[in-house]
mmCIF file of C-alpha atoms in Angstrom:
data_model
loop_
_atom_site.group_PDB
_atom_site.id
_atom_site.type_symbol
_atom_site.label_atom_id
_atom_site.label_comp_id
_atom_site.label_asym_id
_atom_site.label_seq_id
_atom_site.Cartn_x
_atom_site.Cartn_y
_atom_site.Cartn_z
ATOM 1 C CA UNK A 1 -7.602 39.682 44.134
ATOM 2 C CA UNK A 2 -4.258 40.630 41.917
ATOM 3 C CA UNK A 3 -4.035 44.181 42.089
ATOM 4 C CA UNK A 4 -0.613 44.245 40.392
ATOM 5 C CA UNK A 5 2.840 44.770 41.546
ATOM 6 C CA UNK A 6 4.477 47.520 43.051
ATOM 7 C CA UNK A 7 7.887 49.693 43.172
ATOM 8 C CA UNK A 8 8.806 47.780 45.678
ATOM 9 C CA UNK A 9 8.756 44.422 44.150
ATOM 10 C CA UNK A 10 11.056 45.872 41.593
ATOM 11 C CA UNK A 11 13.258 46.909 44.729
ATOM 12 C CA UNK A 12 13.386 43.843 46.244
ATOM 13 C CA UNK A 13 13.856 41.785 43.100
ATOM 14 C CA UNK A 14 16.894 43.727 42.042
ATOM 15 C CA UNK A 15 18.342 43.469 46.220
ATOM 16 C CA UNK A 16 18.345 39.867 45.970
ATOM 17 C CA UNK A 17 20.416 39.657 42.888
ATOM 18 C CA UNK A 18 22.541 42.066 44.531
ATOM 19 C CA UNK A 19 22.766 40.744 48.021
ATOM 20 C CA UNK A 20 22.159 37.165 47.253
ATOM 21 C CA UNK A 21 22.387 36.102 50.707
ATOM 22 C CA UNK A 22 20.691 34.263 53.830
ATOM 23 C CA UNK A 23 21.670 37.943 56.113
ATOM 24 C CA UNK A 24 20.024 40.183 53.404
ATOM 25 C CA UNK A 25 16.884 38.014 52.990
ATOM 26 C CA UNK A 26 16.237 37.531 56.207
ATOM 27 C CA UNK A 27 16.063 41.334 56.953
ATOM 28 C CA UNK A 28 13.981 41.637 53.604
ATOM 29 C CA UNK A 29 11.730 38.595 54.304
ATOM 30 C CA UNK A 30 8.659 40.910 54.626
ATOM 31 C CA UNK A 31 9.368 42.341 51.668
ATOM 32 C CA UNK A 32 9.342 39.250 49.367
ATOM 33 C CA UNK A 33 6.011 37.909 51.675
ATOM 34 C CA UNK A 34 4.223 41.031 50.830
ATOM 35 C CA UNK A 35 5.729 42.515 47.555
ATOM 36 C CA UNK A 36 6.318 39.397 45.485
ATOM 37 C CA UNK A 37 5.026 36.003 46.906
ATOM 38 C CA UNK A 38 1.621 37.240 47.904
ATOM 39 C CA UNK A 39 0.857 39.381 44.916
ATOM 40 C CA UNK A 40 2.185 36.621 42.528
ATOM 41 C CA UNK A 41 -0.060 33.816 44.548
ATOM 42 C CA UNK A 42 -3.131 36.182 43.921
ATOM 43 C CA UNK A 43 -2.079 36.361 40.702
ATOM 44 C CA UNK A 44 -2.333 32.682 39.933
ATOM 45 C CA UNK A 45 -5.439 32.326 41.519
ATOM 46 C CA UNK A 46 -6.544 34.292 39.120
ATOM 47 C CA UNK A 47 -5.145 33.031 36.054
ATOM 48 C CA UNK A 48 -6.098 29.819 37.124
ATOM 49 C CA UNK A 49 -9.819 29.984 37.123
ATOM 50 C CA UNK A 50 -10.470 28.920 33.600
ATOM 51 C CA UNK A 51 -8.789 25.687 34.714
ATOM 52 C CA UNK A 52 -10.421 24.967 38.288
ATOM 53 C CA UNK A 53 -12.907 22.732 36.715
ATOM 54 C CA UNK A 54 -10.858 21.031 33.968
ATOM 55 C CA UNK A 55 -9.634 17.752 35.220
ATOM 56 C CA UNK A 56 -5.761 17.171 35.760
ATOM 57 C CA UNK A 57 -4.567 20.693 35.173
ATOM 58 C CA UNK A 58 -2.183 22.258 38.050
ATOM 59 C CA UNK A 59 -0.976 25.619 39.206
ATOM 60 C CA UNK A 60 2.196 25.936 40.745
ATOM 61 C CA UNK A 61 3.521 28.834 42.392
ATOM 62 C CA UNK A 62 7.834 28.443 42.490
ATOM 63 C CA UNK A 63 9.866 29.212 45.563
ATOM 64 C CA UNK A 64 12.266 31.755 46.233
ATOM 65 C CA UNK A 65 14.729 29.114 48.202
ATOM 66 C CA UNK A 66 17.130 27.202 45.554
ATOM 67 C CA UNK A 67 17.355 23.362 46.266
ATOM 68 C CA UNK A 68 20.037 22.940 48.552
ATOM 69 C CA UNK A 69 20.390 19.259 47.568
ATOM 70 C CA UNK A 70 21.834 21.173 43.940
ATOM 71 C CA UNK A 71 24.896 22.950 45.804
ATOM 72 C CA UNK A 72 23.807 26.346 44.279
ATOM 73 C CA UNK A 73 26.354 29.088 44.656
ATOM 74 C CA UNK A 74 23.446 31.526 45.864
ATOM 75 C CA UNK A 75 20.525 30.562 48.200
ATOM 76 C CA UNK A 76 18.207 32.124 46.584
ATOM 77 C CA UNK A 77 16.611 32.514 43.027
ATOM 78 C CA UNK A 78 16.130 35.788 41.132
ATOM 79 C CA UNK A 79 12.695 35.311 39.978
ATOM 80 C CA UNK A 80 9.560 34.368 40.430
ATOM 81 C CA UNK A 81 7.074 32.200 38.216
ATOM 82 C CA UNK A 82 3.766 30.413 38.434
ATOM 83 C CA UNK A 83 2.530 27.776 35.648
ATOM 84 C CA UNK A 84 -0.287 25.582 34.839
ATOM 85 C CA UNK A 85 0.605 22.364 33.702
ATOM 86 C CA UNK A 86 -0.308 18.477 33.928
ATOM 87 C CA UNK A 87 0.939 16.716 36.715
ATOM 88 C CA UNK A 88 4.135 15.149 35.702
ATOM 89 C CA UNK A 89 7.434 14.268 37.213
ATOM 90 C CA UNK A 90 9.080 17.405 35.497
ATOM 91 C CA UNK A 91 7.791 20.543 34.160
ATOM 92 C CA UNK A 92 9.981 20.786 31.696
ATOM 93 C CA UNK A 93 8.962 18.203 29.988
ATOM 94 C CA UNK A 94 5.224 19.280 29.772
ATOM 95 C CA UNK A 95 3.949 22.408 27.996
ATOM 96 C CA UNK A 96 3.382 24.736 30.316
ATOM 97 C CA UNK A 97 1.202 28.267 30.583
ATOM 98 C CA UNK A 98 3.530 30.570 32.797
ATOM 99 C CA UNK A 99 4.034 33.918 34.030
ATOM 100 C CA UNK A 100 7.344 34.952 35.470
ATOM 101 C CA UNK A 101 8.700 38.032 37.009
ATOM 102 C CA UNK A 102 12.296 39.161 37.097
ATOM 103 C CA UNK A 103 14.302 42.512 37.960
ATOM 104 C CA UNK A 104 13.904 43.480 34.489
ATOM 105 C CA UNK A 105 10.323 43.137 34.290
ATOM 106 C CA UNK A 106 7.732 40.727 33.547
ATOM 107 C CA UNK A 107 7.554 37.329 31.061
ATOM 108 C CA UNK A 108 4.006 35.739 29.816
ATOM 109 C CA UNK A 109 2.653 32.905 27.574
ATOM 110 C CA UNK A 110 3.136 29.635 26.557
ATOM 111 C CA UNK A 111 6.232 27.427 26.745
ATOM 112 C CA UNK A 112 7.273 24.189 25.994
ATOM 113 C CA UNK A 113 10.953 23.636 27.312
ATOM 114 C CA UNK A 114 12.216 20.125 27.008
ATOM 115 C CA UNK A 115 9.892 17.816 25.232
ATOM 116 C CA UNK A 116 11.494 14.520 25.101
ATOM 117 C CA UNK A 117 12.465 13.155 21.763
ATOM 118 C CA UNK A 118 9.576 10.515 21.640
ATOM 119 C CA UNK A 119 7.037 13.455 21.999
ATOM 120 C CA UNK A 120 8.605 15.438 19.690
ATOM 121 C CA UNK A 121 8.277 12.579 17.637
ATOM 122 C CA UNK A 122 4.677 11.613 18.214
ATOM 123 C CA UNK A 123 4.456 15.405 17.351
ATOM 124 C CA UNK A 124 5.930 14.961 13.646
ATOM 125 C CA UNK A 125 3.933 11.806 13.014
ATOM 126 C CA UNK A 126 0.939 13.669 14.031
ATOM 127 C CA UNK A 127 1.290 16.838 11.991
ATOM 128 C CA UNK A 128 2.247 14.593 8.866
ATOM 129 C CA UNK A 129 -0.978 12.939 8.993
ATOM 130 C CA UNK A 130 -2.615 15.881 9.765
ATOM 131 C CA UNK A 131 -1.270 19.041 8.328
ATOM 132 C CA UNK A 132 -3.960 20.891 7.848
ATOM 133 C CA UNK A 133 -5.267 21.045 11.536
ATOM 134 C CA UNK A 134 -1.906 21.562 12.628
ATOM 135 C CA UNK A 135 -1.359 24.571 10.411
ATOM 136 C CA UNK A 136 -4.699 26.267 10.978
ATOM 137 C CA UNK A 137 -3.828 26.233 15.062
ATOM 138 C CA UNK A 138 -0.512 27.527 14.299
ATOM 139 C CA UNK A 139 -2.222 30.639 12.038
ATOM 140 C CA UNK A 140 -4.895 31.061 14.351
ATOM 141 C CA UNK A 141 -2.823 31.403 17.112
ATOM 142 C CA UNK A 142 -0.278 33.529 15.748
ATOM 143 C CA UNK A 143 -2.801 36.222 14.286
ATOM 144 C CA UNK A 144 -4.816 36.404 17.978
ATOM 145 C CA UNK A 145 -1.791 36.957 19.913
ATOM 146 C CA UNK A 146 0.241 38.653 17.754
ATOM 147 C CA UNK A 147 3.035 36.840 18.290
ATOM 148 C CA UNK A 148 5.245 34.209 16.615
ATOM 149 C CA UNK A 149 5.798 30.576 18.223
ATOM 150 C CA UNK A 150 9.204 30.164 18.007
ATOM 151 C CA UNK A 151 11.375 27.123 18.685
ATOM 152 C CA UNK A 152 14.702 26.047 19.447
ATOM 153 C CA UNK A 153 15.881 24.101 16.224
ATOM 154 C CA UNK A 154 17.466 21.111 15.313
ATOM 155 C CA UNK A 155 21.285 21.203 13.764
ATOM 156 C CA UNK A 156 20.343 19.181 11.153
ATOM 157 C CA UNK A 157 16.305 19.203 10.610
ATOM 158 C CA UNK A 158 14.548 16.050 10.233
ATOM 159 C CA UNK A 159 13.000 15.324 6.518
ATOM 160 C CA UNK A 160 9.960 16.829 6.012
ATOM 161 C CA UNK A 161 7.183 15.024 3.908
ATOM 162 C CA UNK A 162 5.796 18.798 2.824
ATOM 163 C CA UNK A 163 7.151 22.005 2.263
ATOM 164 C CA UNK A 164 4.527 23.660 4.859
ATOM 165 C CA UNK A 165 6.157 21.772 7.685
ATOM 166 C CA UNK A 166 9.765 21.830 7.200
ATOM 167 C CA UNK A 167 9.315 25.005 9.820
ATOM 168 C CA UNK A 168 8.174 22.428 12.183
ATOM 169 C CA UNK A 169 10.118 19.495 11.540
ATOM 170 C CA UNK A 170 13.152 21.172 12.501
ATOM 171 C CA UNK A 171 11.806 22.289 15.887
ATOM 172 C CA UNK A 172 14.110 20.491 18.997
ATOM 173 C CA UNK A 173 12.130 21.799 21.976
ATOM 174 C CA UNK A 174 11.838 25.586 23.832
ATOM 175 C CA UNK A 175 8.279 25.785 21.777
ATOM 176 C CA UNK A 176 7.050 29.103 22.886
ATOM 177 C CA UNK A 177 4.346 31.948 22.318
ATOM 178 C CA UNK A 178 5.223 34.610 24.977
ATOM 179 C CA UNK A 179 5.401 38.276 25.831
ATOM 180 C CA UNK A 180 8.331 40.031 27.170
ATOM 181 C CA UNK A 181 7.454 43.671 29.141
ATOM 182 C CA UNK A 182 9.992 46.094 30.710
ATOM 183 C CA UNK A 183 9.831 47.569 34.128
ATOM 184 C CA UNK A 184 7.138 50.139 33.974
ATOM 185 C CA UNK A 185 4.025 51.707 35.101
ATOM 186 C CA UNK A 186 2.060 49.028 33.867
ATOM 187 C CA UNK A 187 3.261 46.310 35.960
ATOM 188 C CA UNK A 188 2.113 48.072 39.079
ATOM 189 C CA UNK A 189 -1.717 47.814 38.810
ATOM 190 C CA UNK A 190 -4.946 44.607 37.642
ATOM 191 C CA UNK A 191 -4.377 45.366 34.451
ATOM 192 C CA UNK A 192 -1.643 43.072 33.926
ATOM 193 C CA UNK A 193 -3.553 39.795 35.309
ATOM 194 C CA UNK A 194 -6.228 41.410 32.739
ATOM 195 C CA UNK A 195 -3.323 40.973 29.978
ATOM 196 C CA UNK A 196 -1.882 38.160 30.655
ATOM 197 C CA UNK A 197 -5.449 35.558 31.622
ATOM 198 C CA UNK A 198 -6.094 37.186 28.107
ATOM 199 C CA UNK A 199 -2.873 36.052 26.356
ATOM 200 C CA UNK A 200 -3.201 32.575 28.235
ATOM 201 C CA UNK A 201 -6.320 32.087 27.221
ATOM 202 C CA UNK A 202 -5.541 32.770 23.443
ATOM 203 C CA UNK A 203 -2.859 30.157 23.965
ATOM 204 C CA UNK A 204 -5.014 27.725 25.328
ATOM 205 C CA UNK A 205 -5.412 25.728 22.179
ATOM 206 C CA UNK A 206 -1.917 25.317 21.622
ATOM 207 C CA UNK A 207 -0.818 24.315 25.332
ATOM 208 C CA UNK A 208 -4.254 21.645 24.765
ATOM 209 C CA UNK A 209 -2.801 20.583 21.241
ATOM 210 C CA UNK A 210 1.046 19.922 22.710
ATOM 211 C CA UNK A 211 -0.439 17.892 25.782
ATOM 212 C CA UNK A 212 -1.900 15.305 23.290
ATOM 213 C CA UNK A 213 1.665 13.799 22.736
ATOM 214 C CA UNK A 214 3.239 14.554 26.697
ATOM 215 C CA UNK A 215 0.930 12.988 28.724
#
């Protein structure tokens, strides 16, 4: 059971930025196992049980160890996420429901970081047909979260066919619906897994609607 973070999660997250390091980590390595890895597995347990019984949905829990087939500079990464996705050949190019933490707090909510072109293209075609579905999801969504989906855009946006979806037709990829929270009291206790399966389930229509064209 998630029963939130702690002070010292915040400490260790901030000593391996500063002490980026195989020597520092392995004299912290308790640290991360209790503080971080095992709070933030329980954590996706938990956000994962609306999806244990839908077929093909994933959760994956990120490591702390960079790829050393990359040549990093550092070892080590400064945060730590866990997502629920398809299973593809990578993430980035499915929509993903996430949860990160970093030194500067906490990051929740749906993102879509590198659709491919085609998709993004199957998107268009789809919400031209369709507009109206398409824009109710988007309204919906925005007025139970609270929060606007937001998009990195095209230089030059493609044509729309309607003045409703030029918004749309210009979006590239980094499609996202998320919450950003500081360091604070409210990290360190359930009632951020309470927040956040909350948020992710509000956002589970849109991370079902963007898998119709990645998959």
């Amino acid at each position: 059971m998630f029963e939130g973070f702690s002070p010292e999660t915040v400490d260790f997250l901030w000593g391996i930025r500063m002490n980026n390091n195989r020597e520092w980590f392995a004299e912290n390595k308790k640290n991360y196992v209790n503080y971080l890895y095992e709070p933030m597995k329980a954590l996706g347990k938990e956000l994962f049980e609306p999806f244990m019984d839908r077929p093909g949905d994933l959760l994956k829990v990120s490591r702390i160890y960079r790829d050393a087939r990359m040549h990093h500079d550092v070892p080590y990464k400064e945060s730590l996420w866990v997502c629920i996705r398809k299973d593809v050949e990578w993430w980035a190019e499915a929509p993903c429901l996430f949860f990160e933490i970093r030194p500067e707090g906490v990051s929740y909510g749906f993102i879509f970081w590198r659709p491919r072109p085609s998709t993004m293209e199957a998107f268009r075609r789809e919400i031209a047909a369709d507009p109206k579905a398409f824009l109710k999801l988007i309204k919906r969504t925005e007025k139970a979260t609270g929060l606007p989906i937001t998009a990195e855009l095209y230089k030059r946006p493609k044509p729309a066919p309607e003045k409703a979806l030029e918004r749309f037709f210009s979006w590239k990829g980094c499609i996202a619906c998320a919450v950003d929270e500081p360091v604070s009291e409210s990290m360190f206790g359930p009632e951020l897994g309470q927040r956040a399966a909350k948020l992710l389930e509000q956002l589970m229509p849109l991370y079902e609607y963007f898998n119709r064209f990645s998959v």
